[in-house]
Short mmCIF file of C-alpha atoms and ligand atoms in Angstrom, two decimals:
data_model
loop_
_atom_site.label_atom_id
_atom_site.label_comp_id
_atom_site.label_asym_id
_atom_site.label_seq_id
_atom_site.Cartn_x
_atom_site.Cartn_y
_atom_site.Cartn_z
CA MET A 1 19.71 -1.85 -17.23
CA SER A 2 21.87 -4.72 -14.67
CA GLU A 3 22.96 -2.23 -11.14
CA ARG A 4 20.77 -3.50 -9.09
CA ILE A 5 19.25 -0.50 -7.13
CA VAL A 6 18.66 0.31 -3.37
CA SER A 7 16.22 2.97 -2.88
CA TRP A 8 15.66 2.71 0.55
CA HIS A 9 17.00 3.54 3.95
CA GLY A 10 19.81 1.49 5.75
CA ALA A 11 18.35 2.31 8.99
CA PRO A 12 14.73 3.72 9.64
CA SER A 13 14.39 6.44 12.25
CA LYS A 14 11.98 5.48 15.28
CA PRO A 15 9.36 7.97 14.71
CA ALA A 16 8.20 9.96 17.38
CA TYR A 17 4.73 9.34 16.74
CA THR A 18 3.18 6.26 17.47
CA PRO A 19 0.25 4.97 15.14
CA PRO A 20 -3.44 3.79 16.50
CA PRO A 21 -3.12 -0.30 17.38
CA GLY A 22 -4.43 -2.36 13.82
CA ALA A 23 -2.67 0.36 11.97
CA ILE A 24 -2.32 -0.22 8.26
CA ASP A 25 0.51 0.77 6.23
CA ALA A 26 -1.60 0.39 3.33
CA HIS A 27 0.73 1.51 0.29
CA CYS A 28 3.98 -0.62 0.71
CA HIS A 29 5.49 -3.72 -2.40
CA VAL A 30 8.05 -6.33 -1.73
CA PHE A 31 11.03 -6.61 -4.45
CA GLY A 32 11.85 -10.42 -4.80
CA PRO A 33 14.11 -11.99 -3.73
CA MET A 34 15.26 -12.30 -7.69
CA ALA A 35 16.50 -16.08 -6.80
CA ARG A 36 12.61 -17.07 -6.24
CA PHE A 37 10.71 -15.16 -7.69
CA PRO A 38 12.82 -12.66 -10.95
CA PHE A 39 11.81 -9.57 -12.06
CA SER A 40 10.02 -8.99 -15.85
CA ALA A 41 12.19 -9.03 -19.19
CA LYS A 42 10.13 -4.98 -19.59
CA ALA A 43 10.54 -4.02 -15.64
CA LYS A 44 12.22 -0.30 -15.99
CA TYR A 45 14.56 -0.16 -13.05
CA LEU A 46 16.22 -2.72 -11.60
CA PRO A 47 16.15 -3.84 -7.57
CA GLN A 48 18.58 -5.56 -4.70
CA ASP A 49 15.76 -7.63 -2.94
CA ALA A 50 14.42 -6.16 -0.42
CA GLY A 51 11.57 -8.64 0.46
CA PRO A 52 8.44 -9.83 2.81
CA ASP A 53 11.28 -10.15 6.41
CA MET A 54 12.89 -6.68 5.33
CA LEU A 55 9.17 -5.06 5.20
CA PHE A 56 7.24 -7.05 7.76
CA ALA A 57 10.47 -6.02 10.27
CA LEU A 58 9.87 -2.52 9.04
CA ARG A 59 6.54 -3.00 9.80
CA ASP A 60 6.74 -3.20 13.66
CA HIS A 61 9.87 -1.31 14.04
CA LEU A 62 6.92 1.87 12.93
CA GLY A 63 4.51 0.06 14.76
CA PHE A 64 2.04 -1.02 12.08
CA ALA A 65 0.23 -3.97 12.06
CA LYS A 66 -1.17 -4.44 8.83
CA ASN A 67 0.50 -4.17 5.53
CA VAL A 68 -1.44 -4.08 1.55
CA ILE A 69 0.81 -5.01 -0.31
CA VAL A 70 0.78 -3.22 -4.10
CA GLN A 71 2.39 -5.22 -6.31
CA ALA A 72 5.28 -3.23 -8.09
CA SER A 73 6.04 -2.66 -11.81
CA CYS A 74 9.40 -3.80 -11.66
CA HIS A 75 8.03 -8.33 -11.33
CA GLY A 76 5.11 -7.24 -14.40
CA THR A 77 2.68 -9.32 -14.42
CA ASP A 78 4.10 -11.91 -12.41
CA ASN A 79 2.56 -11.57 -8.89
CA ALA A 80 4.90 -14.90 -7.15
CA ALA A 81 6.90 -12.49 -4.97
CA THR A 82 3.35 -10.56 -4.15
CA LEU A 83 1.51 -13.47 -2.55
CA ASP A 84 5.01 -14.37 -1.39
CA ALA A 85 5.21 -12.46 1.24
CA ILE A 86 1.32 -11.79 1.73
CA ALA A 87 1.13 -15.99 2.62
CA ARG A 88 3.86 -15.73 4.87
CA SER A 89 2.20 -12.52 7.24
CA ASN A 90 0.11 -14.66 9.07
CA GLY A 91 -2.81 -13.17 7.84
CA LYS A 92 -0.98 -9.48 8.44
CA ALA A 93 -1.58 -8.49 4.48
CA ARG A 94 -3.13 -8.19 0.92
CA GLY A 95 -2.56 -7.08 -1.49
CA VAL A 96 -3.48 -5.36 -5.02
CA ALA A 97 -1.98 -7.63 -7.73
CA VAL A 98 -1.15 -6.28 -11.37
CA VAL A 99 -2.80 -8.85 -14.64
CA ASP A 100 -3.28 -9.80 -17.88
CA PRO A 101 -5.97 -8.04 -18.82
CA ALA A 102 -6.92 -11.39 -20.59
CA ILE A 103 -6.69 -13.46 -17.23
CA SER A 104 -9.00 -15.80 -16.88
CA GLU A 105 -11.88 -15.93 -13.46
CA GLU A 106 -10.16 -19.17 -12.49
CA GLY A 107 -6.62 -16.92 -12.16
CA LEU A 108 -9.04 -14.29 -10.70
CA ALA A 109 -10.51 -16.14 -8.04
CA ALA A 110 -6.64 -18.02 -7.55
CA LEU A 111 -5.59 -14.41 -6.34
CA HIS A 112 -7.88 -13.12 -4.64
CA ASP A 113 -8.07 -17.37 -2.05
CA GLY A 114 -3.65 -15.47 -1.45
CA GLY A 115 -5.36 -12.84 0.03
CA ILE A 116 -5.40 -9.91 -3.92
CA ARG A 117 -8.15 -7.62 -3.09
CA GLY A 118 -8.36 -5.19 -5.48
CA ILE A 119 -5.86 -4.61 -9.79
CA ARG A 120 -4.00 -1.92 -10.60
CA PHE A 121 -3.37 0.82 -13.54
CA ASN A 122 0.29 2.01 -14.02
CA PHE A 123 -0.75 4.90 -16.01
CA LEU A 124 3.12 6.22 -15.78
CA LYS A 125 5.26 6.52 -19.01
CA ARG A 126 8.45 5.80 -16.99
CA LEU A 127 7.06 3.22 -15.90
CA VAL A 128 5.03 0.80 -18.33
CA ASP A 129 4.99 0.50 -22.21
CA ASP A 130 1.56 0.57 -22.87
CA ALA A 131 -1.40 1.06 -20.64
CA PRO A 132 -4.34 -0.62 -23.04
CA ARG A 133 -7.43 1.31 -21.63
CA ASP A 134 -9.39 -1.01 -23.23
CA LYS A 135 -8.72 -3.68 -22.75
CA PHE A 136 -8.34 -2.06 -18.76
CA LEU A 137 -12.23 -1.82 -19.26
CA GLU A 138 -12.53 -5.80 -19.55
CA VAL A 139 -10.95 -6.91 -17.08
CA ALA A 140 -12.16 -3.88 -14.82
CA LYS A 141 -16.10 -5.21 -15.34
CA ARG A 142 -15.29 -8.69 -14.29
CA LEU A 143 -13.39 -8.87 -11.10
CA PRO A 144 -14.98 -10.58 -8.25
CA ARG A 145 -17.00 -9.08 -5.01
CA GLY A 146 -15.46 -6.64 -3.04
CA TRP A 147 -12.20 -5.91 -5.27
CA HIS A 148 -10.91 -2.32 -7.06
CA VAL A 149 -9.22 -0.51 -8.79
CA VAL A 150 -6.12 1.37 -8.06
CA ILE A 151 -5.31 3.50 -10.56
CA TYR A 152 -1.39 5.77 -10.97
CA PHE A 153 -1.04 8.84 -13.09
CA GLU A 154 0.10 11.80 -13.12
CA ALA A 155 -1.53 15.51 -12.87
CA ASP A 156 -0.91 16.29 -16.40
CA ILE A 157 -3.39 12.90 -17.68
CA LEU A 158 -5.73 13.34 -15.13
CA GLU A 159 -9.01 14.72 -17.25
CA ASP A 160 -7.78 13.14 -20.58
CA LEU A 161 -7.92 9.79 -18.05
CA ARG A 162 -11.61 11.08 -17.08
CA PRO A 163 -13.54 8.73 -19.21
CA PHE A 164 -11.73 5.80 -18.78
CA MET A 165 -12.33 6.37 -15.14
CA ASP A 166 -15.70 7.08 -15.36
CA ALA A 167 -16.36 4.26 -16.78
CA ILE A 168 -14.76 1.64 -14.21
CA PRO A 169 -17.55 0.35 -12.59
CA VAL A 170 -16.46 -0.49 -9.09
CA PRO A 171 -13.97 1.68 -6.06
CA LEU A 172 -10.79 3.40 -7.34
CA VAL A 173 -7.72 4.17 -5.18
CA ILE A 174 -5.35 6.44 -6.61
CA ASP A 175 -1.56 6.29 -5.86
CA HIS A 176 -0.19 8.76 -4.26
CA MET A 177 -3.83 11.27 -5.56
CA GLY A 178 -2.73 12.12 -8.79
CA ARG A 179 0.87 13.45 -8.31
CA PRO A 180 -0.38 16.90 -8.07
CA ASP A 181 2.55 20.18 -7.58
CA VAL A 182 2.03 20.27 -3.61
CA ARG A 183 3.83 23.98 -3.77
CA GLN A 184 1.04 24.99 -5.35
CA GLY A 185 -0.24 24.70 -2.11
CA PRO A 186 -4.12 23.40 -1.57
CA ASP A 187 -5.65 25.89 -3.83
CA GLY A 188 -4.02 25.29 -6.74
CA ALA A 189 -4.85 24.12 -9.74
CA ASP A 190 -3.46 19.99 -9.35
CA MET A 191 -5.44 20.29 -5.85
CA LYS A 192 -9.12 21.85 -7.36
CA ALA A 193 -8.78 19.42 -10.09
CA PHE A 194 -8.40 15.99 -7.69
CA ARG A 195 -11.19 17.26 -5.84
CA ALA A 196 -13.36 18.22 -9.10
CA PHE A 197 -12.58 14.22 -9.75
CA LEU A 198 -13.40 12.96 -6.27
CA ASP A 199 -15.83 14.80 -6.27
CA SER A 200 -17.91 13.69 -9.05
CA ARG A 201 -18.72 10.24 -6.91
CA PRO A 202 -17.99 8.95 -3.56
CA ASP A 203 -16.41 5.94 -4.45
CA ILE A 204 -13.64 7.37 -5.46
CA TRP A 205 -10.23 6.44 -2.33
CA PHE A 206 -7.02 8.12 -2.33
CA LYS A 207 -3.70 7.60 -0.34
CA ALA A 208 -1.98 10.99 0.91
CA THR A 209 1.34 8.96 -0.28
CA CYS A 210 4.12 9.50 -1.17
CA PRO A 211 5.98 13.33 0.63
CA ASP A 212 9.67 11.71 -1.28
CA ARG A 213 8.12 11.67 -4.49
CA LEU A 214 5.98 14.09 -4.22
CA ASP A 215 7.41 17.58 -2.31
CA ALA A 216 11.57 18.38 -3.26
CA ALA A 217 12.01 20.53 -1.05
CA GLY A 218 12.54 17.12 1.12
CA ALA A 219 12.06 16.30 5.09
CA PRO A 220 10.24 17.79 6.63
CA TRP A 221 7.80 17.97 3.99
CA ASP A 222 6.22 21.25 4.20
CA ALA A 223 4.56 22.28 1.31
CA PHE A 224 3.55 18.64 0.94
CA ALA A 225 2.07 19.20 4.87
CA ARG A 226 -0.34 21.99 3.66
CA ALA A 227 -1.70 20.99 0.56
CA VAL A 228 -2.11 17.01 1.77
CA ALA A 229 -4.34 18.50 5.40
CA PRO A 230 -6.83 20.06 4.10
CA LEU A 231 -7.71 16.65 1.62
CA VAL A 232 -7.78 14.13 4.25
CA ALA A 233 -9.67 17.10 6.04
CA ASP A 234 -12.28 16.54 3.93
CA TYR A 235 -12.27 13.91 2.23
CA GLN A 236 -11.10 11.52 5.75
CA ASP A 237 -13.93 8.27 5.00
CA ARG A 238 -11.80 8.08 1.53
CA VAL A 239 -8.44 8.74 2.73
CA LEU A 240 -5.79 6.09 3.13
CA TRP A 241 -1.73 6.06 4.29
CA GLY A 242 1.49 4.48 3.44
CA THR A 243 4.91 4.35 3.71
CA ASP A 244 5.46 2.98 0.47
CA TRP A 245 8.71 1.40 1.13
CA PRO A 246 10.35 -0.10 -0.29
CA HIS A 247 10.06 3.48 -2.46
CA PRO A 248 10.48 1.65 -5.94
CA ASN A 249 13.28 4.06 -8.24
CA MET A 250 14.48 6.96 -5.62
CA GLN A 251 17.95 6.83 -6.01
CA SER A 252 19.41 10.55 -4.81
CA ALA A 253 15.76 11.70 -2.21
CA ILE A 254 15.50 8.46 -0.05
CA PRO A 255 13.62 8.74 2.62
CA ASP A 256 13.84 7.68 6.26
CA ASP A 257 10.67 5.82 6.70
CA GLY A 258 10.60 6.78 10.59
CA HIS A 259 9.79 10.81 8.90
CA LEU A 260 7.37 9.59 6.93
CA VAL A 261 5.70 8.24 9.53
CA ASP A 262 5.91 11.33 11.21
CA MET A 263 4.16 13.07 8.91
CA ILE A 264 0.88 11.28 9.88
CA PRO A 265 -0.06 14.08 12.24
CA ARG A 266 0.27 16.90 9.93
CA ILE A 267 -1.48 15.65 7.86
CA ALA A 268 -4.38 13.54 10.07
CA PRO A 269 -4.03 16.52 13.05
CA THR A 270 -7.09 14.22 15.45
CA VAL A 271 -7.06 10.29 16.76
CA GLU A 272 -10.62 10.06 14.88
CA LEU A 273 -8.43 11.24 11.51
CA GLN A 274 -5.55 8.78 12.31
CA ARG A 275 -7.77 6.10 13.31
CA LYS A 276 -9.43 7.01 10.01
CA LEU A 277 -7.12 6.79 7.81
CA LEU A 278 -4.81 4.38 9.19
CA ILE A 279 -7.31 1.39 10.43
CA ASP A 280 -11.55 2.30 9.10
CA ASN A 281 -10.63 2.83 5.38
CA PRO A 282 -8.03 0.44 4.22
CA THR A 283 -9.67 -1.87 7.28
CA ALA A 284 -13.23 -0.96 4.47
CA LEU A 285 -11.58 -2.12 1.33
CA TYR A 286 -8.78 -4.92 1.82
CA TRP A 287 -10.36 -6.23 5.53
CA ALA A 288 -13.69 -6.26 5.10
CA ASP A 289 -13.90 -9.97 4.53
O1 NQM B 301 5.72 2.86 -5.93
C1 NQM B 301 4.98 3.91 -6.03
O2 NQM B 301 3.54 4.14 -5.73
C2 NQM B 301 5.25 4.01 -7.24
C3 NQM B 301 6.98 4.30 -7.64
C4 NQM B 301 7.09 2.85 -8.70
C5 NQM B 301 4.82 1.79 -9.01
O3 NQM B 301 4.56 2.66 -9.01
C6 NQM B 301 5.38 0.21 -9.94
O4 NQM B 301 6.90 0.20 -9.63
O5 NQM B 301 5.09 -0.39 -9.89
C7 NQM B 301 6.85 4.65 -9.51
O6 NQM B 301 7.00 6.66 -8.61
O7 NQM B 301 8.26 5.89 -9.45
#
C-alpha cells in the first residue's frame, strides 16, 4: 500500500437545510497530518492529510457548532491526531478513541482529560486484523464514568455479536445502524433485527449516518431516507447524526457534504426531531459534564 487516497469532496456545496444553532456533527474523523501523526503500520488504507483546520472549516461551512471526532482505523490505537484536533477546537470537539485493551487506568484518565468520552470497537474485517471480544469486554468494564462504547459492525454479524454486546455494562452507540441493507425498506429483515436489538435495552444509541455507504443508488439516497426516517421517529431519544467526513475509503462515490446535510430534514422532518438528533442526544453523550 503506497498511494495516499483522497476520499472527500473538494468543494462541498452549501446545504439548503440550516442546522439549528449548536448542532453537532457526531461522526467525523481526522487524518494526520502524516508528518506529525504517522498512520498505523497496520492501516488498511493510506489517506491524504485531512487535519483539524479542514474539519473545522467544513463544520463552519455546513453550519455546525461542534464535532465528535472518532478515531479512524488508519491511526490504529495511537489517538494523538484525534487528541490534537480536540485540543485545537476551543472546546468545540470531543472524541471517541481506539485503545489497546491493556491500557492503564492512567491512560484512560489522560484520554478523558483530552476530551475523549468513549472507545470504539471495530468489527469490519476489511479495516482491522482482529477484534478480540474477551479483551474488549475487559476494558469496557473499567472505563471512566460517563463513557460509552461505539461499535462498528455489518448487519450479517449482529446476531453473532449479541452475547458480547449484551455483556457490555455501559451505553452502546452503533455506527451507521450496523450497516443495514436499506434497499429492503423500513420493514426489511435488517431493520427488523436492528429494532429488536434496540428494544433489548434502553441504552443503545445509533448513528443515522452514511447514506453514501448504505445506499448504492447514490444521491439523493431515496432508499436510505425511506428506510431510516421511521427508525429516527421511533427511537428519537437515542439517535445521532454525522457527516462521516473525510469519508474513509470512499473513492468512487465520494459524497458532497452539503447534500449529506440536506438528508437531515428527510430523516428528521420536524424541528423537535432535528433538535434531538443534532443537539440534545449528542450533548447527553459527549458534553454531559
Ligand atoms: O468512518 C467510518 O465510519 C467508516 C469506515 C472507516 C472506519 O470506520 C475506520 O477507518 O475506522 C469504513 O466503513 O471504511
